[in-house]
CSV table of C-alpha atoms in Angstrom, one decimal:
chain,number,residue,atom,x,y,z
A,110,MET,CA,-104.4,81.0,34.5
A,111,ARG,CA,-105.8,82.1,31.1
A,112,TYR,CA,-103.9,81.3,28.0
A,113,SER,CA,-103.2,83.8,25.3
A,114,GLY,CA,-100.7,84.8,22.7
A,115,LEU,CA,-99.3,87.4,25.1
A,116,ARG,CA,-98.8,84.8,27.8
A,117,VAL,CA,-96.8,82.6,25.4
A,118,ILE,CA,-94.5,85.5,24.6
A,119,LYS,CA,-94.1,86.4,28.3
A,120,GLU,CA,-93.3,82.8,29.2
A,121,ALA,CA,-90.9,82.5,26.3
A,122,LEU,CA,-88.9,85.5,27.6
A,123,THR,CA,-88.9,84.2,31.3
A,124,GLY,CA,-87.8,80.7,30.7
A,125,HIS,CA,-91.3,79.0,30.8
A,126,LYS,CA,-91.2,79.0,34.6
A,127,GLY,CA,-94.8,80.2,35.0
A,128,TRP,CA,-96.7,77.3,33.5
A,129,LYS,CA,-98.6,75.3,36.2
A,130,PRO,CA,-100.2,71.8,36.1
A,131,HIS,CA,-103.5,72.0,34.3
A,132,TRP,CA,-105.5,70.3,37.0
A,133,ARG,CA,-105.3,69.2,40.6
A,134,ASP,CA,-104.8,65.6,41.9
A,135,PRO,CA,-107.4,65.5,44.8
A,136,GLU,CA,-108.2,62.7,47.2
A,137,PRO,CA,-111.8,61.4,46.7
A,138,LYS,CA,-114.3,62.9,49.1
A,139,LYS,CA,-116.9,60.7,51.0
A,140,HIS,CA,-119.8,62.0,49.0
A,141,TYR,CA,-120.5,63.9,45.8
A,142,ASP,CA,-123.8,65.2,44.3
A,143,ILE,CA,-122.8,63.9,40.9
A,144,VAL,CA,-120.1,61.3,40.1
A,145,ILE,CA,-119.1,60.7,36.5
A,146,ILE,CA,-117.5,57.4,35.8
A,147,GLY,CA,-115.0,57.7,32.9
A,148,GLY,CA,-112.4,60.4,32.5
A,149,GLY,CA,-112.5,60.4,28.7
A,150,GLY,CA,-113.8,63.1,26.4
A,151,HIS,CA,-117.4,62.5,27.1
A,152,GLY,CA,-117.0,62.2,30.9
A,153,LEU,CA,-114.8,65.3,31.2
A,154,ALA,CA,-117.1,67.3,28.9
A,155,THR,CA,-120.1,66.3,31.0
A,156,ALA,CA,-118.4,67.5,34.2
A,157,TYR,CA,-117.4,70.7,32.4
A,158,TYR,CA,-120.9,71.6,31.3
A,159,LEU,CA,-122.4,70.5,34.6
A,160,ALA,CA,-120.2,73.0,36.4
A,161,LYS,CA,-120.3,75.7,33.8
A,162,LYS,CA,-123.8,75.7,32.3
A,163,TYR,CA,-125.9,73.9,35.0
A,164,GLY,CA,-124.2,75.4,38.1
A,165,GLU,CA,-123.6,72.1,39.8
A,166,LYS,CA,-121.0,72.4,42.6
A,167,ASN,CA,-120.1,69.0,44.1
A,168,ILE,CA,-118.9,66.8,41.1
A,169,ALA,CA,-116.2,64.2,40.6
A,170,VAL,CA,-114.9,62.4,37.6
A,171,ILE,CA,-113.6,58.9,38.4
A,172,GLU,CA,-111.0,57.4,36.0
A,173,LYS,CA,-109.5,53.9,36.0
A,174,GLY,CA,-106.2,55.0,34.5
A,175,TRP,CA,-105.2,58.4,33.3
A,176,ILE,CA,-107.6,60.9,31.8
A,177,GLY,CA,-107.9,60.9,28.0
A,178,GLY,CA,-106.2,57.5,27.8
A,179,GLY,CA,-109.1,55.7,26.1
A,180,ASN,CA,-110.9,56.4,22.9
A,181,VAL,CA,-110.5,60.2,23.0
A,182,GLY,CA,-106.8,59.4,22.5
A,183,ARG,CA,-107.2,56.6,20.0
A,184,ASN,CA,-109.5,58.0,17.3
A,185,THR,CA,-108.9,59.6,13.9
A,186,THR,CA,-110.0,63.1,15.2
A,187,ILE,CA,-112.7,63.8,12.6
A,188,ILE,CA,-115.7,66.1,13.4
A,189,ARG,CA,-118.7,66.3,11.1
A,190,SER,CA,-122.4,66.8,11.0
A,191,ASN,CA,-123.5,64.8,8.0
A,192,TYR,CA,-126.2,62.5,9.4
A,193,LEU,CA,-129.4,61.6,7.7
A,194,LEU,CA,-132.0,60.7,10.3
A,195,GLU,CA,-134.0,62.9,12.4
A,196,GLY,CA,-132.9,61.5,15.7
A,197,ASN,CA,-129.2,62.1,14.8
A,198,GLY,CA,-129.1,65.2,12.6
A,199,PRO,CA,-129.9,68.0,15.2
A,200,PHE,CA,-127.7,66.3,17.8
A,201,TYR,CA,-124.6,66.2,15.6
A,202,GLU,CA,-125.3,69.7,14.3
A,203,LEU,CA,-125.3,71.0,17.9
A,204,SER,CA,-122.0,69.2,18.4
A,205,LEU,CA,-120.4,70.8,15.4
A,206,LYS,CA,-121.6,74.2,16.5
A,207,LEU,CA,-120.1,73.6,19.9
A,208,TRP,CA,-116.8,72.6,18.2
A,209,GLU,CA,-116.8,75.8,16.3
A,210,GLY,CA,-116.8,77.9,19.5
A,211,LEU,CA,-115.0,75.4,21.8
A,212,GLU,CA,-111.6,76.9,22.0
A,213,GLN,CA,-112.8,80.3,23.0
A,214,ASP,CA,-115.3,78.7,25.4
A,215,PHE,CA,-112.7,76.6,27.4
A,216,ASN,CA,-109.7,78.8,26.6
A,217,TYR,CA,-107.5,76.0,25.2
A,218,ASN,CA,-106.0,75.4,21.8
A,219,ALA,CA,-107.8,72.3,20.5
A,220,MET,CA,-106.7,73.0,16.9
A,221,VAL,CA,-110.2,72.8,15.5
A,222,SER,CA,-109.7,72.8,11.7
A,223,GLN,CA,-112.7,72.9,9.5
A,224,ARG,CA,-111.0,71.6,6.4
A,225,GLY,CA,-114.0,69.9,4.9
A,226,ILE,CA,-115.1,66.3,4.4
A,227,LEU,CA,-115.7,64.8,1.0
A,228,ASN,CA,-117.7,61.5,0.7
A,229,LEU,CA,-117.0,60.1,-2.7
A,230,VAL,CA,-119.7,58.6,-5.0
A,231,HIS,CA,-119.0,56.0,-7.6
A,232,SER,CA,-122.4,55.3,-9.2
A,233,ASP,CA,-125.7,57.0,-10.1
A,234,ALA,CA,-127.4,55.3,-7.1
A,235,GLN,CA,-124.7,56.6,-4.8
A,236,ARG,CA,-125.1,60.1,-6.1
A,237,ASP,CA,-128.9,59.9,-5.5
A,238,ALA,CA,-128.2,58.8,-1.9
A,239,ALA,CA,-125.7,61.6,-1.5
A,240,ARG,CA,-128.2,64.1,-2.8
A,241,ARG,CA,-130.8,62.9,-0.3
A,242,ARG,CA,-128.3,62.9,2.6
A,243,GLY,CA,-127.2,66.4,1.6
A,244,ASN,CA,-130.8,67.7,1.6
A,245,ALA,CA,-131.3,66.1,5.0
A,246,MET,CA,-128.2,67.8,6.3
A,247,ILE,CA,-129.3,71.2,5.0
A,248,LEU,CA,-132.7,70.8,6.6
A,249,ASN,CA,-131.0,70.1,9.9
A,250,GLY,CA,-129.1,73.4,9.6
A,251,SER,CA,-125.8,71.8,8.4
A,252,ASP,CA,-124.1,72.4,5.1
A,253,ALA,CA,-123.7,70.2,2.0
A,254,GLU,CA,-122.6,70.6,-1.5
A,255,LEU,CA,-122.8,68.0,-4.3
A,256,LEU,CA,-119.6,68.0,-6.4
A,257,ASP,CA,-119.3,66.6,-9.9
A,258,GLN,CA,-116.2,64.8,-11.1
A,259,ASP,CA,-114.5,68.1,-12.1
A,260,GLY,CA,-115.3,69.5,-8.7
A,261,VAL,CA,-113.6,66.6,-6.9
A,262,ARG,CA,-110.6,66.7,-9.4
A,263,ALA,CA,-110.0,70.4,-8.5
A,264,LEU,CA,-109.6,69.4,-4.8
A,265,TYR,CA,-107.9,66.0,-5.0
A,266,PRO,CA,-106.3,65.6,-8.5
A,267,PHE,CA,-104.3,62.5,-7.4
A,268,LEU,CA,-107.3,60.2,-6.8
A,269,ASN,CA,-107.9,57.2,-9.0
A,270,PHE,CA,-110.8,58.7,-11.0
A,271,ASP,CA,-110.7,56.1,-13.8
A,272,ASN,CA,-110.8,53.0,-11.7
A,273,GLN,CA,-112.5,50.4,-14.0
A,274,ARG,CA,-114.8,49.0,-11.3
A,275,PHE,CA,-115.3,52.1,-9.1
A,276,PRO,CA,-114.7,55.3,-11.1
A,277,ILE,CA,-115.1,58.5,-9.1
A,278,LYS,CA,-118.2,60.3,-10.3
A,279,GLY,CA,-118.4,63.1,-7.7
A,280,GLY,CA,-118.8,63.6,-4.0
A,281,LEU,CA,-120.8,65.2,-1.2
A,282,LEU,CA,-118.7,67.9,0.3
A,283,HIS,CA,-119.4,69.0,3.9
A,284,ARG,CA,-117.2,72.1,4.3
A,285,ARG,CA,-117.7,72.7,8.0
A,286,GLY,CA,-116.4,69.2,8.9
A,287,GLY,CA,-112.8,68.7,9.7
A,288,THR,CA,-110.3,67.6,12.3
A,289,VAL,CA,-109.4,68.5,15.9
A,290,ARG,CA,-106.3,67.8,18.1
A,291,HIS,CA,-108.0,65.0,20.1
A,292,ASP,CA,-105.9,64.9,23.2
A,293,ALA,CA,-106.3,68.7,23.7
A,294,VAL,CA,-110.0,68.1,23.8
A,295,ALA,CA,-109.7,65.9,26.9
A,296,TRP,CA,-107.1,68.3,28.5
A,297,GLY,CA,-109.1,71.4,27.7
A,298,TYR,CA,-112.3,70.0,29.2
A,299,ALA,CA,-110.4,68.6,32.2
A,300,ARG,CA,-108.7,72.0,32.9
A,301,GLY,CA,-112.1,73.8,32.5
A,302,ALA,CA,-113.9,71.4,34.8
A,303,ASP,CA,-111.1,71.4,37.4
A,304,SER,CA,-110.9,75.2,37.6
A,305,ARG,CA,-114.6,75.2,38.4
A,306,GLY,CA,-114.1,72.9,41.3
A,307,VAL,CA,-114.7,69.4,39.8
A,308,ASP,CA,-112.5,66.7,41.4
A,309,ILE,CA,-110.8,64.7,38.7
A,310,ILE,CA,-109.7,61.4,40.4
A,311,GLN,CA,-107.3,59.3,38.4
A,312,ASN,CA,-106.1,55.7,39.0
A,313,CYS,CA,-109.4,54.9,40.7
A,314,GLU,CA,-111.2,51.9,39.2
A,315,VAL,CA,-114.9,51.3,39.8
A,316,THR,CA,-115.4,47.8,41.2
A,317,GLY,CA,-119.1,47.9,41.8
A,318,PHE,CA,-122.2,49.9,42.5
A,319,LYS,CA,-124.0,50.2,45.8
A,320,ILE,CA,-127.6,49.7,44.9
A,321,GLU,CA,-130.4,49.4,47.5
A,322,ASP,CA,-134.1,49.1,46.8
A,323,GLY,CA,-133.6,50.1,43.2
A,324,LYS,CA,-131.6,53.2,44.1
A,325,CYS,CA,-128.0,53.8,43.4
A,326,LEU,CA,-126.2,55.2,46.5
A,327,GLY,CA,-122.7,55.3,45.3
A,328,ILE,CA,-119.8,53.4,43.9
A,329,GLU,CA,-117.2,51.0,45.2
A,330,THR,CA,-113.8,51.8,43.9
A,331,SER,CA,-110.2,50.7,44.3
A,332,ARG,CA,-109.8,53.8,46.5
A,333,GLY,CA,-112.8,53.0,48.7
A,334,PHE,CA,-116.5,53.8,48.7
A,335,ILE,CA,-117.7,57.1,47.2
A,336,GLY,CA,-121.2,58.1,47.9
A,337,ALA,CA,-123.2,59.9,45.2
A,338,THR,CA,-126.7,61.2,44.8
A,339,LYS,CA,-126.4,60.6,41.0
A,340,VAL,CA,-123.9,58.5,39.1
A,341,GLY,CA,-123.3,59.0,35.4
A,342,CYS,CA,-121.5,56.3,33.4
A,343,ALA,CA,-119.6,57.5,30.3
A,344,VAL,CA,-117.1,54.7,29.6
A,345,ALA,CA,-117.9,53.8,25.9
A,346,GLY,CA,-115.9,50.8,24.9
A,347,SER,CA,-116.2,49.3,28.3
A,348,SER,CA,-119.9,49.9,28.9
A,349,GLY,CA,-120.8,46.2,28.8
A,350,ARG,CA,-118.2,45.5,31.4
A,351,LEU,CA,-119.1,48.3,33.7
A,352,MET,CA,-122.9,48.0,33.6
A,353,ALA,CA,-122.7,44.3,34.2
A,354,LYS,CA,-121.6,45.3,37.7
A,355,ALA,CA,-125.1,46.8,38.1
A,356,ASN,CA,-126.6,43.6,36.7
A,357,MET,CA,-127.6,45.4,33.4
A,358,ARG,CA,-127.4,43.8,30.0
A,359,LEU,CA,-127.1,46.4,27.2
A,360,PRO,CA,-128.0,46.5,23.5
A,361,ILE,CA,-124.2,46.8,22.9
A,362,GLU,CA,-121.3,44.6,21.9
A,363,SER,CA,-117.6,45.7,22.2
A,364,HIS,CA,-115.6,45.6,19.0
A,365,VAL,CA,-112.1,46.6,18.1
A,366,LEU,CA,-111.5,49.2,15.3
A,367,GLN,CA,-108.1,50.0,13.9
A,368,ALA,CA,-106.5,53.2,12.7
A,369,PHE,CA,-103.1,53.9,11.1
A,370,VAL,CA,-100.7,56.8,10.5
A,371,SER,CA,-98.1,57.0,7.8
A,372,GLU,CA,-94.7,58.7,7.9
A,373,GLY,CA,-94.8,62.5,7.8
A,374,LEU,CA,-95.3,64.0,4.3
A,375,LYS,CA,-95.5,67.5,2.9
A,376,PRO,CA,-99.1,68.8,2.7
A,377,VAL,CA,-100.9,66.7,0.2
A,378,MET,CA,-104.4,66.1,1.6
A,379,PRO,CA,-106.2,69.3,2.2
A,380,GLY,CA,-109.3,67.8,3.9
A,381,VAL,CA,-110.8,64.5,4.8
A,382,ILE,CA,-111.9,62.0,2.1
A,383,THR,CA,-114.0,58.9,2.5
A,384,TYR,CA,-114.1,56.1,-0.2
A,385,GLY,CA,-117.6,55.2,-1.3
A,386,ALA,CA,-116.7,51.7,-2.7
A,387,GLY,CA,-114.7,50.3,0.2
A,388,HIS,CA,-114.4,51.2,3.9
A,389,PHE,CA,-111.5,53.7,3.9
A,390,TYR,CA,-111.1,57.3,5.0
A,391,CYS,CA,-108.1,59.5,5.2
A,392,SER,CA,-106.9,62.9,6.3
A,393,GLN,CA,-103.5,64.4,7.0
A,394,SER,CA,-102.5,65.5,10.5
A,395,ASP,CA,-100.8,68.8,11.2
A,396,LYS,CA,-97.6,66.8,11.7
A,397,GLY,CA,-97.8,65.5,8.2
A,398,GLY,CA,-98.8,61.9,8.7
A,399,LEU,CA,-101.7,60.5,6.7
A,400,VAL,CA,-104.3,59.3,9.2
A,401,PHE,CA,-106.6,56.6,7.9
A,402,GLY,CA,-108.8,53.8,9.0
A,403,GLY,CA,-111.5,51.3,7.8
A,404,ASP,CA,-113.7,48.5,9.1
A,405,LEU,CA,-114.1,46.9,12.4
A,406,ASP,CA,-112.2,43.6,12.9
A,407,GLY,CA,-115.7,42.1,13.2
A,408,TYR,CA,-115.8,40.1,16.4
A,409,ASN,CA,-116.3,40.9,20.1
A,410,SER,CA,-113.1,42.2,21.5
A,411,TYR,CA,-111.7,44.1,24.4
A,412,ALA,CA,-108.1,43.9,23.1
A,413,GLN,CA,-106.8,47.4,22.1
A,414,ARG,CA,-105.1,45.9,19.1
A,415,GLY,CA,-106.3,44.6,15.8
A,416,SER,CA,-105.6,41.7,13.4
A,417,LEU,CA,-103.6,41.7,10.2
A,418,PRO,CA,-106.3,40.7,7.7
A,419,VAL,CA,-108.0,44.1,8.4
A,420,VAL,CA,-104.7,46.0,8.0
A,421,GLU,CA,-104.4,44.4,4.5
A,422,ASP,CA,-108.1,45.2,3.7
A,423,VAL,CA,-107.8,48.9,4.7
A,424,ILE,CA,-104.6,49.3,2.8
A,425,GLU,CA,-105.9,47.6,-0.3
A,426,SER,CA,-108.9,50.0,-0.3
A,427,GLY,CA,-106.6,52.9,0.3
A,428,ILE,CA,-104.3,52.1,-2.6
A,429,SER,CA,-107.3,51.5,-5.0
A,430,LEU,CA,-108.5,55.0,-4.2
A,431,ILE,CA,-105.1,56.7,-3.9
A,432,PRO,CA,-102.5,54.8,-5.9
A,433,ALA,CA,-99.7,57.0,-4.7
A,434,LEU,CA,-100.3,55.6,-1.2
A,435,GLY,CA,-98.3,52.5,-2.4
A,436,ARG,CA,-95.1,54.5,-2.0
A,437,VAL,CA,-95.9,55.7,1.5
A,438,ARG,CA,-94.6,53.8,4.5
A,439,MET,CA,-97.0,53.1,7.3
A,440,LEU,CA,-95.6,54.3,10.6
A,441,ARG,CA,-98.0,52.9,13.2
A,442,GLY,CA,-101.4,51.4,13.7
A,443,TRP,CA,-103.5,50.9,16.8
A,444,GLY,CA,-106.9,49.6,17.9
A,445,GLY,CA,-109.6,51.0,20.1
A,446,VAL,CA,-112.5,49.3,21.7
A,447,MET,CA,-115.9,50.5,20.5
A,448,ASP,CA,-119.4,50.2,22.1
A,449,MET,CA,-121.2,48.9,19.0
A,450,SER,CA,-124.9,49.3,19.5
A,451,MET,CA,-127.7,47.4,17.9
A,452,ASP,CA,-128.7,50.2,15.5
A,453,GLY,CA,-125.4,52.1,15.3
A,454,SER,CA,-126.7,55.0,17.4
A,455,PRO,CA,-125.8,56.0,20.9
A,456,PHE,CA,-127.6,56.2,24.3
A,457,ILE,CA,-128.0,59.1,26.7
A,458,ASP,CA,-130.6,58.0,29.2
A,459,LYS,CA,-131.6,57.2,32.7
A,460,THR,CA,-131.5,53.5,33.6
A,461,HIS,CA,-134.2,51.6,35.5
A,462,ILE,CA,-132.1,52.1,38.6
A,463,GLU,CA,-132.8,55.4,40.3
A,464,GLY,CA,-129.8,57.7,40.4
A,465,LEU,CA,-127.9,55.7,37.7
A,466,TYR,CA,-127.5,57.3,34.3
A,467,PHE,CA,-126.0,55.9,31.2
A,468,ASN,CA,-124.1,57.5,28.2
A,469,GLY,CA,-122.6,55.0,25.7
A,470,GLY,CA,-123.0,53.0,22.5
A,471,TRP,CA,-121.1,55.6,20.4
A,472,CYS,CA,-120.0,53.0,17.9
A,473,TYR,CA,-117.1,54.7,16.0
A,474,GLY,CA,-118.7,58.1,16.1
A,475,GLY,CA,-117.9,59.1,19.6
A,476,PHE,CA,-115.2,61.7,19.1
A,477,LYS,CA,-117.2,64.2,17.0
A,478,ALA,CA,-120.1,63.9,19.5
A,479,THR,CA,-117.9,64.8,22.5
A,480,PRO,CA,-119.2,68.4,23.1
A,481,ALA,CA,-122.9,67.6,22.5
A,482,SER,CA,-122.7,64.3,24.4
A,483,GLY,CA,-121.2,66.2,27.4
A,484,LEU,CA,-123.8,69.0,27.2
A,485,CYS,CA,-126.8,66.6,26.8
A,486,PHE,CA,-125.6,64.2,29.5
A,487,ALA,CA,-125.1,67.2,31.8
A,488,HIS,CA,-128.6,68.4,31.0
A,489,LEU,CA,-130.0,64.9,31.8
A,490,LEU,CA,-128.0,64.6,35.1
A,491,SER,CA,-128.8,68.1,36.3
A,492,THR,CA,-132.5,68.4,35.3
A,493,ASP,CA,-133.6,64.8,35.0
A,494,THR,CA,-135.1,65.5,31.6
A,495,PRO,CA,-133.5,64.7,28.3
A,496,HIS,CA,-132.0,67.5,26.3
A,497,GLU,CA,-134.1,68.5,23.3
A,498,VAL,CA,-131.7,67.1,20.7
A,499,ALA,CA,-130.9,63.9,22.6
A,500,LYS,CA,-134.5,62.7,23.2
A,501,ALA,CA,-134.2,59.8,20.7
A,502,TYR,CA,-131.2,58.2,22.4
A,503,ARG,CA,-133.2,56.1,24.8
A,504,LEU,CA,-132.3,52.7,26.1
A,505,ASP,CA,-135.7,51.3,25.6
A,506,ARG,CA,-136.0,52.3,21.9
A,507,PHE,CA,-135.7,48.6,20.7
A,508,MET,CA,-138.7,47.7,22.8
A,509,SER,CA,-140.7,50.6,21.5
A,510,GLY,CA,-139.6,50.2,17.9
A,511,HIS,CA,-137.9,53.6,17.6
A,512,MET,CA,-134.5,52.5,16.3
A,513,ILE,CA,-132.2,55.1,14.7
A,514,ASP,CA,-130.5,52.9,12.1
A,515,GLU,CA,-128.5,55.1,9.8
A,516,LYS,CA,-127.2,52.2,7.7
A,517,GLY,CA,-130.3,50.1,7.9
A,518,GLN,CA,-128.4,47.0,8.9
A,519,GLY,CA,-130.6,45.8,11.8
A,520,ALA,CA,-129.4,44.3,15.0
A,521,GLN,CA,-126.0,43.2,13.7
A,522,PRO,CA,-123.5,45.5,15.6
A,523,ASN,CA,-120.4,44.5,13.5
A,524,LEU,CA,-122.0,45.8,10.3
A,525,HIS,CA,-122.8,49.3,11.6
B,443,MET,CA,-106.7,33.9,14.3
B,444,ILE,CA,-106.9,30.2,13.5
B,445,ILE,CA,-110.2,28.4,14.2
B,446,ASN,CA,-109.8,24.7,14.8
B,447,HIS,CA,-112.8,23.4,12.8
B,448,PRO,CA,-114.1,20.1,14.3
B,449,LEU,CA,-114.4,18.5,10.9
B,450,LEU,CA,-111.8,20.3,8.8
B,451,GLY,CA,-109.0,21.0,11.2
B,452,PRO,CA,-107.3,24.4,11.6
B,453,ARG,CA,-108.7,27.1,9.3
B,454,ASP,CA,-107.9,30.8,9.0
B,455,ALA,CA,-110.6,33.0,10.7
B,456,GLN,CA,-110.9,35.0,7.4
B,457,GLU,CA,-112.8,32.1,6.0
B,458,PHE,CA,-115.5,32.7,8.5
B,459,THR,CA,-118.1,35.4,9.3
B,460,TYR,CA,-119.2,36.3,12.8
B,461,LEU,CA,-122.7,36.4,14.1
B,462,GLY,CA,-122.4,37.0,17.9
B,463,ASP,CA,-123.2,35.6,21.3
B,464,VAL,CA,-124.2,31.9,21.4
B,465,SER,CA,-127.5,32.9,23.2
B,466,LEU,CA,-128.8,33.6,19.7
B,467,LEU,CA,-129.3,29.8,19.5
B,468,ASP,CA,-132.0,30.0,22.3
B,469,ARG,CA,-134.9,31.3,20.4
B,470,PRO,CA,-137.7,32.2,22.8
B,471,ASP,CA,-141.2,30.6,22.8
B,472,TRP,CA,-143.5,32.7,20.7
B,473,GLN,CA,-146.5,31.5,22.5
B,474,SER,CA,-145.3,32.6,25.9
B,475,GLU,CA,-147.2,35.4,27.8
B,476,THR,CA,-143.9,37.4,27.8
B,477,ALA,CA,-143.0,36.7,24.2
B,478,ALA,CA,-142.6,40.4,23.2
B,479,GLN,CA,-140.2,41.1,26.1
B,480,ASP,CA,-138.4,37.7,25.5
B,481,PHE,CA,-137.8,38.4,21.8
B,482,HIS,CA,-136.6,41.9,22.6
B,483,ASP,CA,-134.1,40.5,25.1
B,484,TYR,CA,-133.1,37.7,22.7
B,485,MET,CA,-132.6,40.0,19.7
B,486,TYR,CA,-131.1,43.1,21.3
B,487,LEU,CA,-129.4,42.5,24.7
B,488,ARG,CA,-126.0,41.0,25.1
B,489,ASP,CA,-123.8,39.9,28.0
B,490,ASN,CA,-120.6,41.4,26.3
B,491,PRO,CA,-118.0,40.0,28.7
B,492,ALA,CA,-114.4,40.9,28.9
B,493,GLY,CA,-113.0,37.4,29.0
B,494,VAL,CA,-114.4,34.0,27.9
B,495,HIS,CA,-117.1,34.4,25.3
B,496,ARG,CA,-119.1,31.7,23.5
B,497,GLU,CA,-120.0,32.9,20.0
B,498,LEU,CA,-121.4,31.8,16.7
B,499,TRP,CA,-119.2,31.7,13.6
B,500,PHE,CA,-120.2,30.7,10.1
B,501,HIS,CA,-117.8,28.9,7.8
B,502,GLU,CA,-118.9,31.0,4.8
B,503,ILE,CA,-116.2,30.1,2.3
B,504,GLY,CA,-115.7,26.6,3.6
B,505,ASP,CA,-118.2,23.9,4.4
B,506,ARG,CA,-120.9,26.4,5.4
B,507,SER,CA,-121.3,25.0,8.9
B,508,TRP,CA,-122.2,27.0,12.0
B,509,LEU,CA,-119.7,26.7,14.8
B,510,VAL,CA,-119.8,27.6,18.5
B,511,VAL,CA,-116.3,29.0,19.3
B,512,THR,CA,-115.2,29.6,22.9
B,513,ARG,CA,-112.8,32.6,22.7
B,514,ASN,CA,-111.3,35.0,25.2
B,515,THR,CA,-112.3,38.6,24.1
B,516,VAL,CA,-109.2,40.1,25.9
B,517,THR,CA,-106.5,37.7,24.5
B,518,HIS,CA,-108.3,36.3,21.4
B,519,GLU,CA,-107.3,32.8,22.6
B,520,ILE,CA,-109.6,30.1,21.3
B,521,THR,CA,-110.1,27.3,23.8
B,522,ASN,CA,-112.9,25.2,22.2
B,523,VAL,CA,-114.7,24.8,18.9
B,524,GLU,CA,-117.9,22.8,18.5
B,525,LEU,CA,-120.5,22.3,15.7
B,526,ALA,CA,-123.4,24.6,16.5
B,527,ARG,CA,-125.7,21.7,15.5
B,528,ASP,CA,-124.3,19.5,18.3
B,529,VAL,CA,-124.6,22.4,20.8
B,530,ALA,CA,-128.2,23.1,19.8
B,531,ARG,CA,-129.2,19.4,20.0
B,532,GLN,CA,-127.7,19.1,23.4
B,533,ARG,CA,-129.5,22.3,24.6
B,534,GLY,CA,-132.8,20.9,23.1
B,535,ALA,CA,-132.3,17.6,25.0
B,536,GLU,CA,-131.7,19.5,28.2
B,537,LYS,CA,-135.0,21.3,28.0
């Protein structure tokens, strides 16, 4: 079934009786050519591009709970291509280009809204850094515009421009950045994959890998053994836990990151803003709630909930940037578990075990990467060669010295 | 979270900063044949368990001691707190 405006009108006139489930609920087969572990955004996108672009036929996505129930459902929905380093820039630019055509591509309303992202600067040094980043972005085919204080005032008149310690001096505006309806991304990819014959198997937990003579032959699951020629793991957040079952230690720690939503307001926040003096960023959802977040809690955690000191810290930062936020009531907050890698950048690579492939380490940038991550992982799984823009995301880059450390923090995952 | 400091008693976790897995105490031998690989593994690879985790915390705005905290990464329950100095000495003695 294809969705269209006409279809909505027709269904409205006939009592909405024609809508069907978006995907099947199949029993797992004995063997697949390619099994993807993880029914989140990245796993589903991988399956979608494997079937659509690479013509693979016999694919399954294995999910422990329900699809889209992990980080694709727990993020702050921002998409952007404003990276500085060579290993990252082209990858995220491809991702943003895919976002731009995504809804037509998979015939699903993901509410992609390119409302612009503004990174605020508060000092001369920060302006220099923003100018440098902006130039790098333009060189990578993205867009960037350096605003002075008046330029920022025109967009966001309610910010605290005259803060004594951190006055707002301007900002780097990335107009093509924006927000997306996150759940619809998982559902759209799932529906697109399912209609091309991919088996999406939910409530099926992977309990181990069958590895013989350095070759992965399949996976043990709570619903029995599933044989596979190739196994791709895309379970960011739980990568450490899953790959330990294949006796792998990763350059990753799992950390919890919190996000918050306020009560619904009239439209006040036209785009996304990030504070340059504290860790705080904010946008407004289409339902009207202000969506905002800040720093990691800072210690290894698999609990999908955060602690109160970080709530206080995020809200302090928020109020120092937007004093009016003090009159807004916070509705809810939640935590998601992140794969925090040793240089803040992700991995899309083969492992040392034949037939076992790894996608993870997305830190808190996984959502915006979803389409390109899926496409590049599908490319790797299907062709056994890395995609042109994902060549740098190797698991052995710390051994060879080719780290991609955007923030220059070193091997301290809770600082990335 | 409250960390029960062995010398100072219960302290708020906000007084501490976090470093990571306790394996960071075990610095490899730089003269070993496999030193390059050993230092890579020491610096970059982690066990990252969901469950009991032994980890290094620094009492930054307290007495500036390093602690080894045994904490569950799923429930955040802390079951043991030791001075890192004592743990390191004990590990040295076992070698």
